[in-house]
Amino acid sequence: MSKYHLDHLEQLESEAIHIMREVAGQFEKPALLFSGGKDSITLVHLALKAFRPGKFPFPLVHIDTGHNFQEALDFRDALAEKTGEKLIVRYVEDTIRQQNLAEPKGKFASRNALQTFTLLDTIQEFGFDACIGGARRDEEKARAKERIFSVRDEFGQWDPKLQRPELWNTYNGRIHKGENVRVFPISNWTELDIWNYIRRENIELPSIYFAHDREVLEHEGQLVALSAFIQREETDKISTRRVRYRTVGDMTCTAAVESTATTIDAIISEIIATKTSERGETRIDDKVSEAAMEDRKKSGYF
């Protein structure tokens, strides 16, 4: 009798579904962080496979900085309505006002660091003991250090030197009061895996991921979309370019890449040919310092 062997994508899918079901079994009040980007959209698709025909055992939660791409926000709302799952949105703008926080200054003033305050407040507001996210180890070296079940202390902080072993796909979700676990079901996926899975599963995405004409500002070799959140200067070089986005963060810190790829097959071909990671090529905020992401994660950033 021949045995059926899972292919690479099936193995990744099976692992991610197993992790999501572990979250549902081990935690009292989990949440899925959902932004309308390709990775969180993939998580929703995996959750549908893990829990349908039942409802998700967690709400979708978005920490909205107010600097998002409208295409991602529209898709976020449409997918929540289509699936019938609960969507909770909390706004960094409200946190800035309530806590009298100082907004970052400068040409590309990002609110990314301020998301931490809103996220931690949201965790406390709803009593979430686990937050599922779409981070992957291939994105950035700080994320490569992190376990799939990543414990945060009562202050939301992460210590890369104090992590639990995860042998034989065994995940330990036991926490003390006040602690929280961040869970990354697609940790072992690569950008190419995500796109191959999207193609295989025929997953819909926001149009921003495909080549389109956009007015951009050229800055240190990067193409940043013009928006009301960027401080323009007289010397800025503005042009309309054919671009797409490899990753979708805030408009203030996410650059586009020149592209003619209007199909998933064309995008996959581009990714195979590129020599830089998606964050390495397109995320301005990760270039602030050598350890920018790790510093944010230690203070409570996702």
mmCIF file of C-alpha atoms in Angstrom:
data_model
loop_
_atom_site.group_PDB
_atom_site.id
_atom_site.type_symbol
_atom_site.label_atom_id
_atom_site.label_comp_id
_atom_site.label_asym_id
_atom_site.label_seq_id
_atom_site.Cartn_x
_atom_site.Cartn_y
_atom_site.Cartn_z
ATOM 1 C CA MET A 1 0.000 0.000 0.000
ATOM 2 C CA SER A 2 1.439 3.349 -1.017
ATOM 3 C CA LYS A 3 1.618 6.107 1.581
ATOM 4 C CA TYR A 4 0.544 9.656 0.874
ATOM 5 C CA HIS A 5 3.294 12.190 1.535
ATOM 6 C CA LEU A 6 2.555 15.846 2.186
ATOM 7 C CA ASP A 7 4.310 18.270 -0.122
ATOM 8 C CA HIS A 8 6.167 21.311 1.229
ATOM 9 C CA LEU A 9 3.160 23.662 1.302
ATOM 10 C CA GLU A 10 0.928 20.993 2.795
ATOM 11 C CA GLN A 11 3.440 20.450 5.591
ATOM 12 C CA LEU A 12 3.550 24.191 6.340
ATOM 13 C CA GLU A 13 -0.245 24.397 6.243
ATOM 14 C CA SER A 14 -0.606 21.403 8.559
ATOM 15 C CA GLU A 15 1.860 22.888 11.053
ATOM 16 C CA ALA A 16 0.095 26.275 11.047
ATOM 17 C CA ILE A 17 -3.348 24.703 11.560
ATOM 18 C CA HIS A 18 -1.945 22.582 14.398
ATOM 19 C CA ILE A 19 -0.535 25.725 16.059
ATOM 20 C CA MET A 20 -3.849 27.576 15.752
ATOM 21 C CA ARG A 21 -5.708 24.665 17.317
ATOM 22 C CA GLU A 22 -3.127 24.561 20.104
ATOM 23 C CA VAL A 23 -3.855 28.241 20.770
ATOM 24 C CA ALA A 24 -7.584 27.511 20.921
ATOM 25 C CA GLY A 25 -6.973 24.617 23.313
ATOM 26 C CA GLN A 26 -4.424 26.229 25.629
ATOM 27 C CA PHE A 27 -5.604 29.830 26.020
ATOM 28 C CA GLU A 28 -8.731 31.417 27.433
ATOM 29 C CA LYS A 29 -8.851 34.660 25.409
ATOM 30 C CA PRO A 30 -6.736 34.578 22.245
ATOM 31 C CA ALA A 31 -6.863 37.118 19.416
ATOM 32 C CA LEU A 32 -5.641 37.196 15.814
ATOM 33 C CA LEU A 33 -3.869 40.409 14.834
ATOM 34 C CA PHE A 34 -5.141 41.324 11.384
ATOM 35 C CA SER A 35 -4.049 44.275 9.246
ATOM 36 C CA GLY A 36 -5.258 43.443 5.742
ATOM 37 C CA GLY A 37 -1.748 42.496 4.609
ATOM 38 C CA LYS A 38 -0.888 39.267 2.798
ATOM 39 C CA ASP A 39 0.478 37.445 5.858
ATOM 40 C CA SER A 40 -2.509 38.188 8.094
ATOM 41 C CA ILE A 41 -4.846 37.352 5.192
ATOM 42 C CA THR A 42 -3.079 33.990 4.945
ATOM 43 C CA LEU A 43 -3.648 33.508 8.690
ATOM 44 C CA VAL A 44 -7.373 34.112 8.258
ATOM 45 C CA HIS A 45 -7.453 31.557 5.430
ATOM 46 C CA LEU A 46 -5.668 29.033 7.662
ATOM 47 C CA ALA A 47 -8.097 29.772 10.509
ATOM 48 C CA LEU A 48 -11.009 29.056 8.183
ATOM 49 C CA LYS A 49 -9.476 25.643 7.477
ATOM 50 C CA ALA A 50 -8.754 25.047 11.157
ATOM 51 C CA PHE A 51 -12.171 25.933 12.588
ATOM 52 C CA ARG A 52 -14.917 25.913 9.967
ATOM 53 C CA PRO A 53 -17.809 25.183 9.983
ATOM 54 C CA GLY A 54 -17.592 26.721 13.458
ATOM 55 C CA LYS A 55 -16.720 30.330 14.297
ATOM 56 C CA PHE A 56 -13.180 31.396 15.081
ATOM 57 C CA PRO A 57 -12.323 31.003 18.794
ATOM 58 C CA PHE A 58 -10.832 34.500 18.682
ATOM 59 C CA PRO A 59 -11.657 37.942 17.257
ATOM 60 C CA LEU A 60 -9.658 39.733 14.561
ATOM 61 C CA VAL A 61 -7.821 42.724 16.049
ATOM 62 C CA HIS A 62 -6.240 45.616 14.165
ATOM 63 C CA ILE A 63 -4.061 48.289 15.768
ATOM 64 C CA ASP A 64 -4.649 51.160 13.338
ATOM 65 C CA THR A 65 -1.916 53.801 13.259
ATOM 66 C CA GLY A 66 -3.952 56.154 11.084
ATOM 67 C CA HIS A 67 -1.218 56.026 8.426
ATOM 68 C CA ASN A 68 -2.380 52.881 6.643
ATOM 69 C CA PHE A 69 -2.897 52.312 2.937
ATOM 70 C CA GLN A 70 -6.588 52.657 2.179
ATOM 71 C CA GLU A 71 -6.502 49.547 -0.014
ATOM 72 C CA ALA A 72 -5.468 47.447 2.989
ATOM 73 C CA LEU A 73 -8.134 48.980 5.252
ATOM 74 C CA ASP A 74 -10.876 48.400 2.688
ATOM 75 C CA PHE A 75 -9.796 44.791 2.254
ATOM 76 C CA ARG A 76 -9.632 44.306 6.037
ATOM 77 C CA ASP A 77 -13.233 45.427 6.457
ATOM 78 C CA ALA A 78 -14.486 43.447 3.451
ATOM 79 C CA LEU A 79 -12.852 40.202 4.610
ATOM 80 C CA ALA A 80 -14.216 40.573 8.138
ATOM 81 C CA GLU A 81 -17.697 41.080 6.710
ATOM 82 C CA LYS A 82 -17.333 38.186 4.259
ATOM 83 C CA THR A 83 -16.220 35.724 6.940
ATOM 84 C CA GLY A 84 -18.669 37.036 9.535
ATOM 85 C CA GLU A 85 -15.923 37.159 12.153
ATOM 86 C CA LYS A 86 -15.683 39.852 14.815
ATOM 87 C CA LEU A 87 -13.262 42.694 14.020
ATOM 88 C CA ILE A 88 -11.913 44.909 16.816
ATOM 89 C CA VAL A 89 -10.098 48.092 15.775
ATOM 90 C CA ARG A 90 -8.171 50.287 18.173
ATOM 91 C CA TYR A 91 -6.521 53.525 17.098
ATOM 92 C CA VAL A 92 -3.044 54.844 17.890
ATOM 93 C CA GLU A 93 -4.491 58.337 17.474
ATOM 94 C CA ASP A 94 -6.685 57.745 20.535
ATOM 95 C CA THR A 95 -3.711 56.506 22.561
ATOM 96 C CA ILE A 96 -1.654 59.562 21.607
ATOM 97 C CA ARG A 97 -4.435 61.813 22.864
ATOM 98 C CA GLN A 98 -5.283 59.834 26.010
ATOM 99 C CA GLN A 99 -1.680 59.318 27.139
ATOM 100 C CA ASN A 100 -0.358 62.643 25.840
ATOM 101 C CA LEU A 101 2.301 60.854 23.783
ATOM 102 C CA ALA A 102 4.774 62.800 21.668
ATOM 103 C CA GLU A 103 4.460 62.080 17.960
ATOM 104 C CA PRO A 104 7.686 61.362 16.067
ATOM 105 C CA LYS A 105 9.021 64.215 13.948
ATOM 106 C CA GLY A 106 10.723 64.290 10.597
ATOM 107 C CA LYS A 107 10.124 63.663 6.934
ATOM 108 C CA PHE A 108 8.842 60.113 7.383
ATOM 109 C CA ALA A 109 7.412 60.343 10.898
ATOM 110 C CA SER A 110 6.249 56.801 11.635
ATOM 111 C CA ARG A 111 3.848 55.836 14.405
ATOM 112 C CA ASN A 112 5.106 52.255 14.390
ATOM 113 C CA ALA A 113 6.779 52.552 17.794
ATOM 114 C CA LEU A 114 3.600 54.063 19.256
ATOM 115 C CA GLN A 115 1.613 50.989 18.185
ATOM 116 C CA THR A 116 3.126 49.241 21.197
ATOM 117 C CA PHE A 117 1.178 51.427 23.625
ATOM 118 C CA THR A 118 -2.110 50.796 21.835
ATOM 119 C CA LEU A 119 -1.467 47.059 21.522
ATOM 120 C CA LEU A 120 -0.664 46.662 25.215
ATOM 121 C CA ASP A 121 -3.734 48.736 26.161
ATOM 122 C CA THR A 122 -5.898 46.551 23.901
ATOM 123 C CA ILE A 123 -4.502 43.350 25.424
ATOM 124 C CA GLN A 124 -5.352 44.698 28.870
ATOM 125 C CA GLU A 125 -8.790 45.977 27.803
ATOM 126 C CA PHE A 126 -9.960 42.582 26.539
ATOM 127 C CA GLY A 127 -7.794 40.352 28.735
ATOM 128 C CA PHE A 128 -6.133 38.637 25.766
ATOM 129 C CA ASP A 129 -3.653 36.002 26.898
ATOM 130 C CA ALA A 130 -2.379 35.143 23.393
ATOM 131 C CA CYS A 131 -2.061 37.192 20.217
ATOM 132 C CA ILE A 132 -1.604 35.391 16.897
ATOM 133 C CA GLY A 133 0.450 37.254 14.301
ATOM 134 C CA GLY A 134 1.860 36.798 10.819
ATOM 135 C CA ALA A 135 5.565 37.374 11.532
ATOM 136 C CA ARG A 136 7.969 35.075 9.696
ATOM 137 C CA ARG A 137 11.574 34.222 10.521
ATOM 138 C CA ASP A 138 12.865 35.101 7.049
ATOM 139 C CA GLU A 139 11.686 38.714 7.331
ATOM 140 C CA GLU A 140 14.253 40.081 9.775
ATOM 141 C CA LYS A 141 17.003 38.756 12.052
ATOM 142 C CA ALA A 142 15.239 39.675 15.328
ATOM 143 C CA ARG A 143 12.203 37.705 14.203
ATOM 144 C CA ALA A 144 14.474 34.780 13.345
ATOM 145 C CA LYS A 145 15.394 34.541 17.046
ATOM 146 C CA GLU A 146 11.832 34.144 18.246
ATOM 147 C CA ARG A 147 9.959 30.984 19.164
ATOM 148 C CA ILE A 148 6.516 30.156 17.754
ATOM 149 C CA PHE A 149 5.047 30.588 21.251
ATOM 150 C CA SER A 150 6.853 33.725 22.422
ATOM 151 C CA VAL A 151 6.218 34.742 26.036
ATOM 152 C CA ARG A 152 5.994 38.410 27.030
ATOM 153 C CA ASP A 153 6.244 39.526 30.646
ATOM 154 C CA GLU A 154 3.635 41.554 32.547
ATOM 155 C CA PHE A 155 5.009 44.714 30.912
ATOM 156 C CA GLY A 156 4.704 43.268 27.402
ATOM 157 C CA GLN A 157 8.464 42.934 27.063
ATOM 158 C CA TRP A 158 10.358 40.197 25.230
ATOM 159 C CA ASP A 159 13.688 38.787 26.403
ATOM 160 C CA PRO A 160 15.439 36.914 23.558
ATOM 161 C CA LYS A 161 17.602 35.075 26.127
ATOM 162 C CA LEU A 162 14.628 33.655 28.014
ATOM 163 C CA GLN A 163 12.748 31.485 25.532
ATOM 164 C CA ARG A 164 11.220 28.053 25.868
ATOM 165 C CA PRO A 165 12.355 25.022 23.905
ATOM 166 C CA GLU A 166 9.910 23.770 21.269
ATOM 167 C CA LEU A 167 10.859 20.155 20.597
ATOM 168 C CA TRP A 168 8.779 17.793 18.471
ATOM 169 C CA ASN A 169 6.136 20.485 17.793
ATOM 170 C CA THR A 170 5.296 20.733 21.492
ATOM 171 C CA TYR A 171 4.241 24.238 22.487
ATOM 172 C CA ASN A 172 4.080 25.353 26.102
ATOM 173 C CA GLY A 173 1.440 28.017 26.652
ATOM 174 C CA ARG A 174 1.525 28.093 30.436
ATOM 175 C CA ILE A 175 1.902 31.645 31.705
ATOM 176 C CA HIS A 176 1.701 33.558 34.963
ATOM 177 C CA LYS A 177 -0.943 36.192 35.597
ATOM 178 C CA GLY A 178 -0.228 39.301 33.561
ATOM 179 C CA GLU A 179 1.980 37.532 31.035
ATOM 180 C CA ASN A 180 1.049 37.200 27.383
ATOM 181 C CA VAL A 181 2.070 34.935 24.524
ATOM 182 C CA ARG A 182 2.608 36.060 20.956
ATOM 183 C CA VAL A 183 2.029 33.174 18.557
ATOM 184 C CA PHE A 184 3.475 32.920 15.049
ATOM 185 C CA PRO A 185 1.896 30.028 13.078
ATOM 186 C CA ILE A 186 3.713 30.907 9.826
ATOM 187 C CA SER A 187 7.119 31.427 11.444
ATOM 188 C CA ASN A 188 8.708 28.761 9.252
ATOM 189 C CA TRP A 189 7.261 30.102 5.994
ATOM 190 C CA THR A 190 9.221 32.248 3.556
ATOM 191 C CA GLU A 191 7.937 35.058 1.366
ATOM 192 C CA LEU A 192 8.029 32.638 -1.564
ATOM 193 C CA ASP A 193 6.060 30.054 0.432
ATOM 194 C CA ILE A 194 3.370 32.662 1.146
ATOM 195 C CA TRP A 195 2.991 33.534 -2.527
ATOM 196 C CA ASN A 196 3.004 29.909 -3.683
ATOM 197 C CA TYR A 197 0.316 29.159 -1.088
ATOM 198 C CA ILE A 198 -1.744 32.177 -2.151
ATOM 199 C CA ARG A 199 -1.564 30.922 -5.736
ATOM 200 C CA ARG A 200 -2.472 27.343 -4.819
ATOM 201 C CA GLU A 201 -5.371 28.363 -2.567
ATOM 202 C CA ASN A 202 -6.559 31.169 -4.866
ATOM 203 C CA ILE A 203 -6.562 33.673 -1.978
ATOM 204 C CA GLU A 204 -7.738 37.196 -2.766
ATOM 205 C CA LEU A 205 -5.437 40.121 -1.934
ATOM 206 C CA PRO A 206 -5.597 43.919 -1.934
ATOM 207 C CA SER A 207 -4.732 45.463 -5.292
ATOM 208 C CA ILE A 208 -1.696 47.199 -3.759
ATOM 209 C CA TYR A 209 0.315 43.974 -4.060
ATOM 210 C CA PHE A 210 0.087 44.069 -7.857
ATOM 211 C CA ALA A 211 1.736 46.512 -10.243
ATOM 212 C CA HIS A 212 -0.067 49.831 -10.576
ATOM 213 C CA ASP A 213 0.758 53.459 -11.301
ATOM 214 C CA ARG A 214 1.409 55.550 -8.187
ATOM 215 C CA GLU A 215 2.861 58.972 -7.503
ATOM 216 C CA VAL A 216 5.993 58.437 -5.431
ATOM 217 C CA LEU A 217 8.808 60.354 -3.815
ATOM 218 C CA GLU A 218 12.339 59.105 -4.441
ATOM 219 C CA HIS A 219 14.381 58.940 -1.240
ATOM 220 C CA GLU A 220 17.772 57.257 -0.895
ATOM 221 C CA GLY A 221 16.962 54.779 -3.621
ATOM 222 C CA GLN A 222 13.484 53.987 -2.294
ATOM 223 C CA LEU A 223 10.074 54.904 -3.706
ATOM 224 C CA VAL A 224 7.688 56.196 -1.041
ATOM 225 C CA ALA A 225 4.032 56.885 -1.858
ATOM 226 C CA LEU A 226 2.998 60.505 -1.599
ATOM 227 C CA SER A 227 0.550 61.082 1.229
ATOM 228 C CA ALA A 228 -0.582 63.681 3.723
ATOM 229 C CA PHE A 229 1.622 61.971 6.331
ATOM 230 C CA ILE A 230 4.939 62.811 4.635
ATOM 231 C CA GLN A 231 6.611 66.206 4.862
ATOM 232 C CA ARG A 232 7.391 67.245 1.310
ATOM 233 C CA GLU A 233 10.332 69.506 0.517
ATOM 234 C CA GLU A 234 11.000 71.666 -2.529
ATOM 235 C CA THR A 235 13.953 69.493 -3.540
ATOM 236 C CA ASP A 236 11.946 66.259 -3.490
ATOM 237 C CA LYS A 237 11.908 64.336 -6.742
ATOM 238 C CA ILE A 238 8.330 63.315 -7.501
ATOM 239 C CA SER A 239 7.304 60.987 -10.314
ATOM 240 C CA THR A 240 4.608 58.538 -11.339
ATOM 241 C CA ARG A 241 6.009 55.034 -11.434
ATOM 242 C CA ARG A 242 4.757 51.537 -12.081
ATOM 243 C CA VAL A 243 5.128 49.885 -8.671
ATOM 244 C CA ARG A 244 3.833 47.236 -6.309
ATOM 245 C CA TYR A 245 4.308 46.509 -2.613
ATOM 246 C CA ARG A 246 6.087 43.451 -1.236
ATOM 247 C CA THR A 247 4.938 44.220 2.296
ATOM 248 C CA VAL A 248 2.260 46.622 3.495
ATOM 249 C CA GLY A 249 2.940 48.673 6.603
ATOM 250 C CA ASP A 250 2.365 52.373 7.196
ATOM 251 C CA MET A 251 2.575 54.787 4.281
ATOM 252 C CA THR A 252 5.291 56.645 6.198
ATOM 253 C CA CYS A 253 7.696 53.726 6.446
ATOM 254 C CA THR A 254 6.935 51.328 3.582
ATOM 255 C CA ALA A 255 8.518 51.754 0.167
ATOM 256 C CA ALA A 256 7.273 50.358 -3.117
ATOM 257 C CA VAL A 257 9.316 48.450 -5.680
ATOM 258 C CA GLU A 258 9.248 49.075 -9.403
ATOM 259 C CA SER A 259 7.403 46.230 -11.044
ATOM 260 C CA THR A 260 5.309 45.175 -14.013
ATOM 261 C CA ALA A 261 3.931 42.123 -12.195
ATOM 262 C CA THR A 262 0.138 42.089 -12.423
ATOM 263 C CA THR A 263 -0.310 38.378 -11.732
ATOM 264 C CA ILE A 264 0.756 36.068 -8.923
ATOM 265 C CA ASP A 265 2.931 34.056 -11.322
ATOM 266 C CA ALA A 266 4.788 37.224 -12.304
ATOM 267 C CA ILE A 267 5.252 38.204 -8.650
ATOM 268 C CA ILE A 268 6.663 34.765 -7.839
ATOM 269 C CA SER A 269 9.145 35.123 -10.710
ATOM 270 C CA GLU A 270 10.258 38.501 -9.318
ATOM 271 C CA ILE A 271 10.719 37.098 -5.826
ATOM 272 C CA ILE A 272 12.806 34.192 -7.120
ATOM 273 C CA ALA A 273 15.063 36.668 -8.926
ATOM 274 C CA THR A 274 15.509 39.140 -6.062
ATOM 275 C CA LYS A 275 18.432 39.021 -3.636
ATOM 276 C CA THR A 276 16.941 41.145 -0.854
ATOM 277 C CA SER A 277 14.308 40.379 1.772
ATOM 278 C CA GLU A 278 10.984 42.178 1.595
ATOM 279 C CA ARG A 279 11.630 44.196 4.768
ATOM 280 C CA GLY A 280 15.254 44.806 3.832
ATOM 281 C CA GLU A 281 14.198 46.362 0.550
ATOM 282 C CA THR A 282 11.083 48.237 1.550
ATOM 283 C CA ARG A 283 10.885 49.081 5.285
ATOM 284 C CA ILE A 284 12.348 52.476 6.133
ATOM 285 C CA ASP A 285 11.821 52.079 9.891
ATOM 286 C CA ASP A 286 14.055 48.981 10.029
ATOM 287 C CA LYS A 287 16.984 51.084 8.805
ATOM 288 C CA VAL A 288 16.994 53.389 11.842
ATOM 289 C CA SER A 289 19.594 51.202 13.552
ATOM 290 C CA GLU A 290 21.154 47.762 13.219
ATOM 291 C CA ALA A 291 18.867 46.444 15.976
ATOM 292 C CA ALA A 292 15.781 48.563 15.300
ATOM 293 C CA MET A 293 13.299 45.685 15.209
ATOM 294 C CA GLU A 294 14.781 43.895 18.214
ATOM 295 C CA ASP A 295 14.676 47.087 20.285
ATOM 296 C CA ARG A 296 10.989 47.570 19.435
ATOM 297 C CA LYS A 297 10.172 43.943 20.253
ATOM 298 C CA LYS A 298 11.889 44.166 23.655
ATOM 299 C CA SER A 299 9.639 47.101 24.557
ATOM 300 C CA GLY A 300 6.432 45.297 23.564
ATOM 301 C CA TYR A 301 6.170 45.701 19.777
ATOM 302 C CA PHE A 302 4.707 42.683 18.008
#
